[in-house]
Each structure stands twice: as structure tokens, then as C-alpha cells.
Short mmCIF file of C-alpha atoms in Angstrom, two decimals:
data_model
loop_
_atom_site.label_atom_id
_atom_site.label_comp_id
_atom_site.label_asym_id
_atom_site.label_seq_id
_atom_site.Cartn_x
_atom_site.Cartn_y
_atom_site.Cartn_z
CA MET A 556 -104.10 54.21 68.77
CA ALA A 557 -106.75 56.62 67.58
CA HIS A 558 -105.91 60.31 67.31
CA LEU A 559 -108.49 63.01 67.88
CA SER A 560 -107.81 66.51 69.05
CA THR A 561 -109.14 67.04 72.56
CA THR A 562 -108.38 70.73 72.31
CA ASN A 563 -111.21 73.01 71.42
CA PRO A 564 -110.47 74.15 67.83
CA ARG A 565 -111.21 77.68 68.92
CA THR A 566 -108.37 77.65 71.50
CA PRO A 567 -104.89 78.91 70.41
CA ARG A 568 -102.18 76.29 70.24
CA ARG A 569 -98.73 75.87 68.67
CA VAL A 570 -96.83 72.96 67.32
CA LEU A 571 -93.17 72.60 66.55
CA VAL A 572 -92.39 71.74 62.91
CA ALA A 573 -89.07 70.75 61.44
CA MET A 574 -87.49 72.13 58.32
CA ILE A 575 -83.94 71.15 57.36
CA GLY A 576 -82.05 72.22 60.43
CA LEU A 577 -84.40 75.02 61.36
CA LEU A 578 -87.17 75.17 63.94
CA CYS A 579 -90.30 76.98 62.99
CA PHE A 580 -93.35 77.55 65.13
CA ALA A 581 -96.69 77.26 63.38
CA GLY A 582 -99.86 78.42 65.08
CA ILE A 583 -102.56 75.79 64.84
CA ALA A 584 -106.12 76.64 64.03
CA ARG A 585 -107.77 78.97 66.45
CA GLN A 586 -111.14 80.53 66.05
CA VAL A 587 -113.29 79.90 63.03
CA ARG A 588 -114.47 83.36 62.12
CA ARG A 589 -117.90 83.79 60.67
CA ASP A 590 -117.77 87.56 61.22
CA SER A 591 -115.21 87.82 58.44
CA PRO A 592 -114.79 90.87 56.23
CA ALA A 593 -117.45 91.37 53.63
CA ALA A 594 -116.68 90.87 49.97
CA PRO A 595 -115.35 93.92 48.14
CA PRO A 596 -117.50 95.66 45.59
CA VAL A 597 -118.63 93.16 42.99
CA ARG A 598 -117.52 93.76 39.42
CA GLU A 599 -120.11 93.28 36.72
CA PRO A 600 -122.52 91.21 38.83
CA ALA A 601 -125.26 89.20 37.19
CA ALA A 602 -128.52 91.10 36.97
CA GLN A 603 -131.01 90.27 39.70
CA SER A 604 -133.52 89.00 37.14
CA ASP A 605 -130.96 86.45 35.94
CA GLN A 606 -130.18 85.06 39.39
CA ALA A 607 -132.93 82.43 39.64
CA PRO A 608 -132.21 80.59 36.37
CA HIS A 609 -128.49 81.05 36.99
CA ASP A 610 -128.79 79.08 40.25
CA ALA A 611 -131.35 76.56 39.00
CA HIS A 612 -129.11 75.20 36.27
CA ARG A 613 -125.96 75.02 38.33
CA ASN A 614 -124.39 71.58 38.75
CA ASP A 615 -122.77 70.19 41.90
CA PHE A 616 -119.61 68.40 40.82
CA SER A 617 -118.74 67.24 44.34
CA ASP A 618 -120.44 64.00 43.19
CA PRO A 619 -118.32 62.71 40.26
CA GLN A 620 -121.21 60.56 39.06
CA LEU A 621 -123.08 63.71 37.97
CA THR A 622 -120.69 64.58 35.15
CA THR A 623 -118.57 63.22 32.33
CA ASP A 624 -116.73 66.54 32.19
CA TRP A 625 -113.29 67.25 33.64
CA PRO A 626 -114.36 70.18 35.83
CA ARG A 627 -111.26 70.63 37.98
CA LEU A 628 -107.64 69.67 38.51
CA PHE A 629 -107.32 65.84 38.45
CA GLY A 630 -110.86 65.41 37.15
CA PRO A 631 -114.26 64.75 38.71
CA THR A 632 -112.90 62.21 41.21
CA GLY A 633 -109.97 64.40 42.22
CA ASP A 634 -107.45 61.59 41.65
CA CYS A 635 -107.22 61.27 37.85
CA ARG A 636 -109.60 58.30 37.45
CA ILE A 637 -112.15 57.90 34.66
CA GLY A 638 -113.42 54.42 35.55
CA ASP A 639 -114.44 51.64 33.18
CA VAL A 640 -113.89 53.59 29.95
CA PRO A 641 -112.52 51.93 26.78
CA ILE A 642 -109.57 53.68 25.17
CA LEU A 643 -107.61 53.38 21.94
CA THR A 644 -104.51 51.27 22.60
CA ASP A 645 -103.75 50.26 18.99
CA TRP A 646 -102.45 53.57 17.73
CA PRO A 647 -102.18 54.00 13.97
CA GLY A 648 -98.70 55.51 14.39
CA GLU A 649 -96.33 56.46 17.17
CA PHE A 650 -99.05 58.59 18.72
CA PRO A 651 -102.85 58.57 18.79
CA PRO A 652 -104.56 60.77 16.18
CA ILE A 653 -104.18 64.49 16.89
CA LEU A 654 -107.54 66.21 16.50
CA TRP A 655 -106.12 69.70 16.85
CA ARG A 656 -103.26 71.69 18.33
CA LYS A 657 -103.20 75.31 19.43
CA SER A 658 -100.39 77.73 20.23
CA ILE A 659 -100.75 78.98 23.79
CA GLY A 660 -98.83 80.97 26.36
CA THR A 661 -96.95 80.06 29.51
CA GLY A 662 -97.99 78.50 32.81
CA TYR A 663 -98.69 75.13 34.39
CA SER A 664 -102.46 75.55 34.74
CA ALA A 665 -104.27 72.41 33.53
CA PRO A 666 -107.11 72.40 31.01
CA ILE A 667 -110.62 71.62 32.27
CA THR A 668 -113.79 70.83 30.32
CA SER A 669 -117.46 71.68 30.59
CA GLN A 670 -120.30 70.92 28.16
CA ASN A 671 -118.02 70.01 25.22
CA GLN A 672 -115.84 73.03 25.77
CA VAL A 673 -112.27 73.41 26.99
CA ILE A 674 -111.27 76.14 29.45
CA LEU A 675 -107.61 77.01 29.73
CA GLN A 676 -105.75 79.61 31.76
CA HIS A 677 -102.38 80.77 30.40
CA ARG A 678 -100.23 83.86 29.98
CA ILE A 679 -99.12 85.78 26.91
CA ASN A 680 -96.54 88.40 27.79
CA ASP A 681 -98.16 90.61 30.45
CA ALA A 682 -101.72 89.37 29.86
CA GLU A 683 -103.23 86.52 31.84
CA MET A 684 -105.74 84.74 29.62
CA VAL A 685 -108.74 82.53 30.26
CA GLU A 686 -109.90 81.00 26.99
CA CYS A 687 -112.88 78.82 26.17
CA LEU A 688 -112.50 76.54 23.12
CA GLU A 689 -114.69 74.03 21.33
CA LEU A 690 -113.67 70.54 22.41
CA ASP A 691 -113.92 68.97 18.94
CA SER A 692 -112.18 71.69 16.95
CA GLY A 693 -110.20 73.94 19.29
CA GLN A 694 -111.99 76.98 17.87
CA ALA A 695 -112.32 79.96 20.20
CA VAL A 696 -115.64 80.56 21.93
CA TRP A 697 -114.64 83.45 24.20
CA SER A 698 -111.64 84.82 26.05
CA SER A 699 -111.09 86.99 29.11
CA GLN A 700 -107.85 88.64 30.17
CA THR A 701 -106.32 90.58 33.02
CA PRO A 702 -102.95 92.32 33.20
CA THR A 703 -100.15 90.70 35.21
CA SER A 704 -96.66 91.73 36.22
CA PHE A 705 -95.76 88.72 38.35
CA LYS A 706 -92.28 87.28 37.80
CA CYS A 707 -91.16 83.99 39.33
CA GLU A 708 -88.03 84.35 41.48
CA TYR A 709 -86.67 81.04 40.20
CA PRO A 710 -85.55 81.37 36.56
CA THR A 711 -85.97 77.70 35.69
CA TYR A 712 -89.71 77.85 36.42
CA SER A 713 -92.61 79.62 34.79
CA SER A 714 -94.02 82.94 35.89
CA GLY A 715 -97.46 81.39 35.79
CA PRO A 716 -100.26 80.95 36.05
CA TYR A 717 -100.05 77.73 38.12
CA SER A 718 -103.55 77.39 39.60
CA THR A 719 -106.10 75.39 37.57
CA PRO A 720 -109.65 76.81 37.21
CA THR A 721 -112.66 74.99 38.66
CA THR A 722 -116.16 74.98 37.18
CA ASP A 723 -119.63 74.06 38.39
CA GLY A 724 -120.96 74.04 34.80
CA THR A 725 -122.40 77.54 35.02
CA ASP A 726 -119.47 79.57 36.35
CA VAL A 727 -115.71 79.06 36.28
CA TYR A 728 -113.53 80.12 39.19
CA VAL A 729 -110.05 81.38 38.29
CA GLN A 730 -107.15 82.29 40.59
CA THR A 731 -104.71 84.73 39.04
CA THR A 732 -100.97 85.18 39.54
CA SER A 733 -101.69 88.30 41.61
CA GLY A 734 -103.95 86.40 44.03
CA GLU A 735 -107.33 87.52 42.68
CA LEU A 736 -110.20 85.05 42.54
CA ARG A 737 -112.42 85.73 39.54
CA CYS A 738 -115.82 84.19 38.82
CA LEU A 739 -116.63 84.10 35.11
CA SER A 740 -119.65 82.90 33.19
CA VAL A 741 -118.99 79.62 31.37
CA GLU A 742 -121.35 80.73 28.62
CA ASN A 743 -119.61 83.96 27.58
CA GLY A 744 -116.76 84.77 29.99
CA ASP A 745 -118.55 87.71 31.62
CA VAL A 746 -117.25 88.62 35.08
CA ARG A 747 -119.73 87.87 37.86
CA TRP A 748 -117.60 88.79 40.86
CA VAL A 749 -113.97 89.32 41.92
CA ARG A 750 -112.21 88.98 45.28
CA HIS A 751 -108.72 90.35 45.90
CA LEU A 752 -107.86 87.53 48.27
CA ALA A 753 -104.10 88.06 48.49
CA ASP A 754 -104.62 91.64 49.65
CA GLU A 755 -107.65 91.04 51.87
CA PHE A 756 -106.16 88.13 53.78
CA GLN A 757 -102.54 89.32 53.69
CA VAL A 758 -101.14 86.35 51.82
CA PRO A 759 -97.30 86.59 51.88
CA LYS A 760 -95.69 87.36 48.55
CA LEU A 761 -93.83 84.23 47.47
CA GLY A 762 -91.40 83.32 44.76
CA TYR A 763 -94.15 81.43 42.94
CA PRO A 764 -97.67 82.52 41.96
CA PRO A 765 -100.64 80.86 43.73
CA GLY A 766 -100.66 77.17 42.83
CA HIS A 767 -103.58 75.49 44.60
CA SER A 768 -106.98 75.17 42.94
CA PRO A 769 -110.34 76.04 44.53
CA LEU A 770 -112.53 73.17 45.77
CA ILE A 771 -116.27 73.29 45.06
CA GLU A 772 -118.07 71.80 48.06
CA GLY A 773 -121.83 72.30 48.00
CA ASN A 774 -122.44 76.05 47.94
CA LEU A 775 -118.86 76.77 48.98
CA LEU A 776 -115.51 77.45 47.38
CA ILE A 777 -112.74 76.31 49.74
CA LEU A 778 -109.24 77.70 49.25
CA ASN A 779 -105.90 76.72 50.77
CA LEU A 780 -104.96 80.37 50.99
CA CYS A 781 -102.16 80.61 53.62
CA GLY A 782 -103.38 84.05 54.61
CA THR A 783 -101.97 85.71 57.74
CA ALA A 784 -104.95 87.95 58.58
CA SER A 785 -107.39 86.72 61.26
CA ASP A 786 -106.90 82.95 60.97
CA SER A 787 -107.19 82.84 57.19
CA GLY A 788 -104.99 79.88 56.33
CA ILE A 789 -108.10 78.21 54.87
CA VAL A 790 -111.03 80.26 53.60
CA ALA A 791 -114.52 79.36 52.33
CA LEU A 792 -116.52 81.64 50.05
CA ASP A 793 -120.10 81.52 48.87
CA ARG A 794 -119.63 80.47 45.26
CA MET A 795 -122.70 82.42 44.08
CA THR A 796 -121.70 85.79 45.53
CA GLY A 797 -118.03 85.50 46.51
CA SER A 798 -118.73 86.58 50.11
CA THR A 799 -116.76 84.98 52.95
CA VAL A 800 -118.61 82.21 54.82
CA TRP A 801 -115.84 81.15 57.20
CA GLN A 802 -112.10 81.30 57.68
CA THR A 803 -109.85 79.24 59.89
CA LEU A 804 -106.26 78.18 60.67
CA ASN A 805 -103.53 80.41 61.95
CA THR A 806 -100.61 79.46 59.71
CA GLY A 807 -98.19 81.59 61.72
CA SER A 808 -94.68 82.01 60.33
CA SER A 809 -95.10 78.95 58.09
CA ALA A 810 -97.30 81.00 55.75
CA LYS A 811 -94.17 82.40 54.13
CA TYR A 812 -93.56 78.98 52.56
CA GLY A 813 -96.98 78.83 50.92
CA THR A 814 -98.65 75.75 49.50
CA HIS A 815 -99.73 74.51 46.06
CA SER A 816 -101.76 71.59 47.40
CA SER A 817 -105.51 71.68 46.69
CA PRO A 818 -108.22 70.85 49.26
CA VAL A 819 -109.97 67.47 48.95
CA ALA A 820 -113.49 66.57 50.14
CA ALA A 821 -114.79 63.08 50.95
CA GLU A 822 -117.57 61.33 52.79
CA ILE A 823 -116.13 58.77 55.19
CA HIS A 824 -118.30 56.77 57.63
CA GLY A 825 -121.14 59.18 56.90
CA LEU A 826 -119.03 62.20 57.81
CA ARG A 827 -118.40 64.92 55.25
CA LEU A 828 -114.77 65.96 55.67
CA VAL A 829 -112.24 68.16 53.89
CA PHE A 830 -108.49 67.49 54.02
CA VAL A 831 -106.05 70.34 53.41
CA LEU A 832 -102.28 70.13 53.25
CA SER A 833 -101.32 73.61 54.35
CA ALA A 834 -97.87 75.16 54.55
CA ALA A 835 -96.96 73.18 57.70
CA GLU A 836 -99.75 70.74 58.62
CA LEU A 837 -102.45 68.40 57.42
CA VAL A 838 -105.84 69.73 58.45
CA CYS A 839 -109.12 67.79 58.73
CA LEU A 840 -112.22 69.99 59.00
CA ARG A 841 -115.98 70.05 58.60
CA PRO A 842 -116.68 71.90 55.35
CA GLN A 843 -119.98 73.60 56.21
CA THR A 844 -118.68 75.25 59.39
CA GLY A 845 -114.90 75.26 59.05
CA ASP A 846 -114.55 73.55 62.44
CA ILE A 847 -111.20 71.76 62.65
CA LEU A 848 -111.28 68.16 63.91
CA TRP A 849 -107.52 67.67 64.07
CA THR A 850 -104.19 68.69 62.56
CA ILE A 851 -100.92 66.83 61.98
CA PRO A 852 -97.66 68.79 61.75
CA VAL A 853 -95.71 68.16 58.54
CA GLY A 854 -92.67 69.74 56.93
CA THR A 855 -92.85 73.18 55.41
CA GLY A 856 -91.40 72.37 52.04
CA SER A 857 -87.79 73.12 51.20
CA GLY A 858 -86.37 76.36 49.87
CA ASP A 859 -88.00 76.84 46.47
CA THR A 860 -90.47 73.96 46.87
CA PRO A 861 -93.71 74.57 48.83
CA ASN A 862 -95.95 71.67 49.82
CA SER A 863 -97.55 70.84 46.48
CA THR A 864 -98.98 67.30 46.38
CA THR A 865 -102.74 67.06 46.89
CA PRO A 866 -103.79 64.46 49.50
CA LEU A 867 -105.31 61.25 48.19
CA VAL A 868 -108.49 59.86 49.73
CA CYS A 869 -109.38 56.22 49.00
CA GLY A 870 -112.20 54.71 51.03
CA ASP A 871 -111.37 55.50 54.65
CA CYS A 872 -107.67 56.04 53.96
CA VAL A 873 -105.86 59.34 53.42
CA LEU A 874 -102.39 59.34 51.87
CA VAL A 875 -100.20 62.43 52.24
CA SER A 876 -96.83 63.06 50.60
CA VAL A 877 -94.66 66.01 51.58
CA PHE A 878 -91.56 66.58 49.49
CA ARG A 879 -88.30 66.22 51.42
CA ALA A 880 -90.27 65.62 54.63
CA ASP A 881 -92.52 62.58 54.89
CA THR A 882 -95.15 60.31 53.37
CA PHE A 883 -97.80 58.74 55.59
CA CYS A 884 -101.15 57.01 55.37
CA LEU A 885 -104.04 57.41 57.82
CA ARG A 886 -107.20 55.40 58.37
CA ILE A 887 -110.16 57.55 59.41
CA ARG A 888 -112.30 56.07 62.18
CA PRO A 889 -116.10 56.38 62.40
CA ASP A 890 -115.83 59.20 64.95
CA GLY A 891 -113.55 61.24 62.66
CA SER A 892 -110.34 60.44 64.52
CA TYR A 893 -107.54 58.55 62.78
CA ASP A 894 -105.01 55.77 63.07
CA GLU A 895 -101.67 55.99 61.32
CA LEU A 896 -101.18 52.93 59.10
CA TRP A 897 -97.62 53.64 57.99
CA ARG A 898 -95.04 56.36 57.48
CA ASN A 899 -92.21 56.00 54.99
CA ARG A 900 -90.95 58.73 52.69
CA ARG A 901 -88.75 56.21 50.85
CA ALA A 902 -91.79 54.34 49.58
CA LEU A 903 -93.24 57.18 47.51
CA GLU A 904 -92.41 60.84 47.74
CA SER A 905 -94.00 63.23 45.30
CA VAL A 906 -92.98 66.78 44.50
CA PHE A 907 -96.33 67.83 43.01
CA ASN A 908 -97.29 64.87 40.82
CA PRO A 909 -100.73 63.35 41.47
CA LEU A 910 -101.45 60.15 43.38
CA THR A 911 -103.98 57.66 41.98
CA ALA A 912 -105.51 54.74 43.91
CA MET A 913 -106.80 51.62 42.17
CA GLY A 914 -108.07 48.96 44.53
CA SER A 915 -105.52 48.51 47.31
CA VAL A 916 -102.55 50.09 45.47
CA VAL A 917 -101.43 53.61 44.66
CA TYR A 918 -99.61 54.75 41.55
CA GLY A 919 -97.33 57.77 41.71
CA TRP A 920 -93.96 59.27 40.75
CA HIS A 921 -91.05 59.10 43.23
CA SER A 922 -89.11 62.36 43.29
CA PHE A 923 -85.57 61.16 44.06
CA ASP A 924 -84.98 58.39 41.50
CA ARG A 925 -87.73 59.59 39.14
CA THR A 926 -89.41 56.18 38.99
CA LEU A 927 -93.04 55.35 38.45
CA ARG A 928 -94.13 53.33 41.48
CA CYS A 929 -96.91 51.03 42.62
CA VAL A 930 -97.27 51.04 46.39
CA ASP A 931 -99.57 49.07 48.69
CA LEU A 932 -101.99 51.61 50.16
CA HIS A 933 -102.36 49.85 53.50
CA THR A 934 -98.76 48.89 54.22
CA GLY A 935 -96.56 51.27 52.21
CA ASN A 936 -94.71 48.33 50.66
CA VAL A 937 -93.39 49.06 47.16
CA ARG A 938 -94.96 46.53 44.79
CA TRP A 939 -92.80 47.65 41.86
CA LYS A 940 -90.87 50.61 40.54
CA GLN A 941 -89.67 51.45 37.04
CA ARG A 942 -87.42 54.11 35.56
CA THR A 943 -88.76 55.23 32.19
CA VAL A 944 -88.35 57.86 29.48
CA PHE A 945 -91.10 59.80 31.24
CA GLU A 946 -88.77 60.81 34.12
CA ARG A 947 -91.69 61.97 36.28
CA GLY A 948 -95.12 62.79 34.98
CA ASN A 949 -98.89 62.65 35.26
CA GLN A 950 -101.45 59.93 34.74
CA ILE A 951 -105.10 59.23 33.97
CA ALA A 952 -106.43 55.86 35.06
CA THR A 953 -109.12 53.68 33.50
CA SER A 954 -110.14 50.43 35.15
CA GLN A 955 -107.56 48.57 33.02
CA HIS A 956 -104.86 51.02 32.03
CA LEU A 957 -102.83 54.07 32.99
CA ILE A 958 -102.35 56.80 30.38
CA LEU A 959 -98.98 58.42 31.11
CA VAL A 960 -97.78 61.87 30.10
CA GLY A 961 -94.12 62.41 31.00
CA GLU A 962 -92.34 65.60 31.95
CA THR A 963 -90.15 64.81 28.93
CA GLY A 964 -93.14 65.06 26.60
CA HIS A 965 -93.44 61.30 25.97
CA LEU A 966 -96.85 59.62 25.89
CA GLY A 967 -97.62 56.05 26.92
CA ILE A 968 -100.13 53.49 28.10
CA ILE A 969 -99.40 50.72 30.59
CA HIS A 970 -101.53 47.98 32.09
CA ALA A 971 -102.89 48.73 35.57
CA ASP A 972 -101.04 45.77 37.09
CA ALA A 973 -100.27 45.74 40.81
CA ASP A 974 -97.60 43.05 40.39
CA GLN A 975 -95.36 44.35 37.62
CA PHE A 976 -94.72 47.19 35.21
CA ARG A 977 -96.34 46.17 31.91
CA PRO A 978 -96.05 48.76 29.15
CA LEU A 979 -98.47 48.61 26.25
CA ARG A 980 -97.41 51.67 24.22
CA ILE A 981 -94.63 54.19 24.92
CA SER A 982 -93.69 56.78 22.31
CA GLU A 983 -90.07 56.74 21.19
CA THR A 984 -90.05 60.47 20.60
CA PRO A 985 -91.65 63.28 22.61
CA LEU A 986 -95.03 64.54 21.54
CA LEU A 987 -94.39 67.91 23.21
CA ASP A 988 -91.24 69.78 24.09
CA SER A 989 -90.01 69.39 27.66
CA PRO A 990 -90.88 70.29 30.34
CA CYS A 991 -94.48 69.06 30.52
CA TYR A 992 -95.40 69.55 34.17
CA THR A 993 -99.14 70.03 33.66
CA SER A 994 -101.73 67.40 34.46
CA PRO A 995 -103.79 66.25 31.42
CA ALA A 996 -107.57 66.28 31.07
CA TRP A 997 -110.02 63.77 29.60
CA THR A 998 -113.52 64.03 28.19
CA ASP A 999 -115.38 61.59 25.93
CA GLY A 1000 -112.30 60.07 24.32
CA HIS A 1001 -110.45 63.40 24.04
CA LEU A 1002 -107.08 63.63 25.84
CA LEU A 1003 -105.86 67.20 26.42
CA ILE A 1004 -102.19 67.80 27.14
CA ARG A 1005 -100.06 70.95 27.21
CA ASN A 1006 -96.66 72.43 27.80
CA GLU A 1007 -95.83 76.15 27.83
CA SER A 1008 -96.33 76.71 24.12
CA GLU A 1009 -98.93 74.23 22.81
CA LEU A 1010 -102.23 72.63 23.75
CA LEU A 1011 -102.98 69.32 22.01
CA CYS A 1012 -106.21 67.37 21.75
CA LEU A 1013 -105.72 63.65 21.01
CA ASP A 1014 -108.35 61.14 19.97
CA LEU A 1015 -108.21 58.06 22.23
CA SER A 1016 -111.72 56.84 21.50
CA PRO A 1017 -111.60 53.18 20.37
#
């Protein structure tokens, strides 16, 4: 049966969501507000005379075919795939050659790349750093810093930053531990504009810093904000100026749980859609207007674990995993409605680890038994599962292999085989100290991995 909201998205409504013995009412999206508050005073804006060339050379990375860079969390495709790219599988030692390594600060923010440069957000004491490095050497190009006093309420986890920057090739958009969104020049790190989003949209103060990453969609930046002011669960900004374009979704009391899941855009049956896993629901909306097509109630995370896994879009299917709540797969119909293909949290349940689709199967890390799993996308059947030295981890997929980086610091390569676990290389000792929660990055044979003290660049070019 197809599902499509028959309720006007501008009409208030409420759904009942379950969370471990508690009942919590979450207000569903009401009015999409285009009369939103104006941006605050811009800090160090680009000079008017520079605006035309600044816009003319800007790239649109919503089409992954336009770049070989790694411009955002999980790469240009948004699901850790690099396609038919040859990689070095015959390592000269236990690990691939290390091109360079650099001491860095804390945080789980992933490296990104642009124009043969690496951009990394991290924290050294009470300074939150954004650094630009040369890809081949690791030498510094520029750095920008802001003060921070944020402290994570959970001692076993980092005090940030968690959010990964996003770049369009001209500017880089950075979300700080205090909830600021800063637009910096990729060329020199100069500040173009700043928005104090946490204050403006009354984002609840949580035990963790902001963890989702901004989505570039055309001329917009879309953020899974979980604000409580004026239907600001999801907010879109003009990426050139930082001004608000639209805001939508009343997150209600569920906002206090927050979310670390990043928005995902896709074109399905000729429809441009964005999928957002908010604090308590999956939202499907039209990106240019913010109009909500439908929502599906989900769990609100558990205690110290907000919803953190980014939805996976493969063809006309959308796979959603909510830790300690549910995993389900939808098929989007030509009119934008959906059918539910399957629902089974025991098949594959991720905490925050990415999901990667290859053909008709999905690779991911199951939270409870810490196995790497291959699951049929259309049925939810587990094709295989394997416990490894990686515990859980992250992956980058070529057309033939999966590069694995474990939370334990181990590195490996396996065959992309839907029928069985076939390891090719797995390091006997860790390359980095545990824990390694951060997703790696890839550009032109360079593999970038980090923990909370080092950033390494490995040479995997054949």
C-alpha cells in the first residue's frame, strides 16, 4: 500500500512516538516559513566587487560526477563510494605506504578535500580549529580558529567537534561546538559570514555538540537543526549570504534528544527530494520550498545516543536505521509516496556508522554483535555477517573492494562479495590508537584517516 500524507503540510498535527517505556509527543511539520528572521550582521563579508567571480567559479557538488574531491561527509555520493577506481591491494608491508602524518586535536569531524587540499576541523584545548593542508605533503596552507568552552556530558566521548565541514569548492561551511555556522573561503580561510543558529532557532543544549553536517543542495545549505523556534527542525540557508530561505518541522519535545544524522538529497522518478532523519521522524521534503511530502515516526534515540545514522538512498529505495528502535526500507513511488519493503532491526542496526549500497546489497556495521554485515536491500535478508578485529568501523567502496577502517584502528581491504566475507588484507596491529570513530576520506589514491590525536595520509594508488 502506498503512503502519502493527505494532510496539508501547513496544518498542525501530532504523532505518538515510542522511547523505551516512555511516551513522547512530537509535533509534525506545520507551516513552512519563508518570512523567517533575517541573518544577523555578517562578519567580514566578501567585498561587493569580488561577488561576481566568487559566484562564477563556484561548483555544485550535488552531482558527484562533477568532482573527484571528497567535499563532504561520506564523499561526493554521500554513501562512501568512489566507483571503478583501482587501489593498491599488494601492500609492501603490514600497511600501505604512509605519505605523511600530523598531530591534531580532538573531535570526530571527518577530513574533506578540495582542489588537492585537505580541510580538517578539530579542537586543541579551548580553541576550535579549521585547518587547510596540502594533500601531498600535509603542509599547512591556512588555519582559522574560534574559542570554545563546550564540554561533553559523557566522559567516554569527545567534547568535539563532531560535525564535518562541507565545501562547494569556493567556500567551506563549518558548524562549531557552540552551534555557529561559519562560511570560510577555501582559498585563505577568510570569514565570509556567520550565523548563530543555536541561539537564533533555540536549539536545546544537549550532552553532545552538534553532529550533523550541512547539505549543499543547489543554492541552499540544508541543516537538520532540531530548533524549537517557529518550526525550525529543518532549516535552509542561502549558501552565498547565509540568510534564511525556509524553515520547517515542529520537532516538539523530541528536540531535546537532538540528531547527528545528515540530510540526503536524491532525484527519484524525476522528483528532487531530501530525506532527513530528525530527532523523532523521517522527513521527506521538496528542497527548493521546504514543503513536506510525508513523515514517518521513528524512535528518539536512547539516553546518550541521538539518532545518528544518515539515511541511505539507492535508486528508488531509502534505507533508514535508528539505533535501539528500528531499521526499515522504503520504495519511493513516481508520485513521491512510498511503500514499505521491509522492517527488521535485527538485520542491520547502526549506531552512527555509514551504510553503503552496491548493486542490490548494503554493507554496514551491526551495533549489537559488532559484525560487518551484507544485507539484501530489497528484502532485508542477511547475506552474511562477520565478526572481525575492526569491531565496528567505516568503509569506502570501490566497484571491487571495500576499504575498512575499524574503531580499533585496524585497516583492511575485503572483496565486495555479496555471498561471503572474503578478506584480502587485514592489518594484524592497529595503525591508529583506538577509538577511531571518524569516517575516512579519499582523493586520487590518498586515503585520509584520523583518531583524536593524529591525521594520516596513506598512498593506495596502484
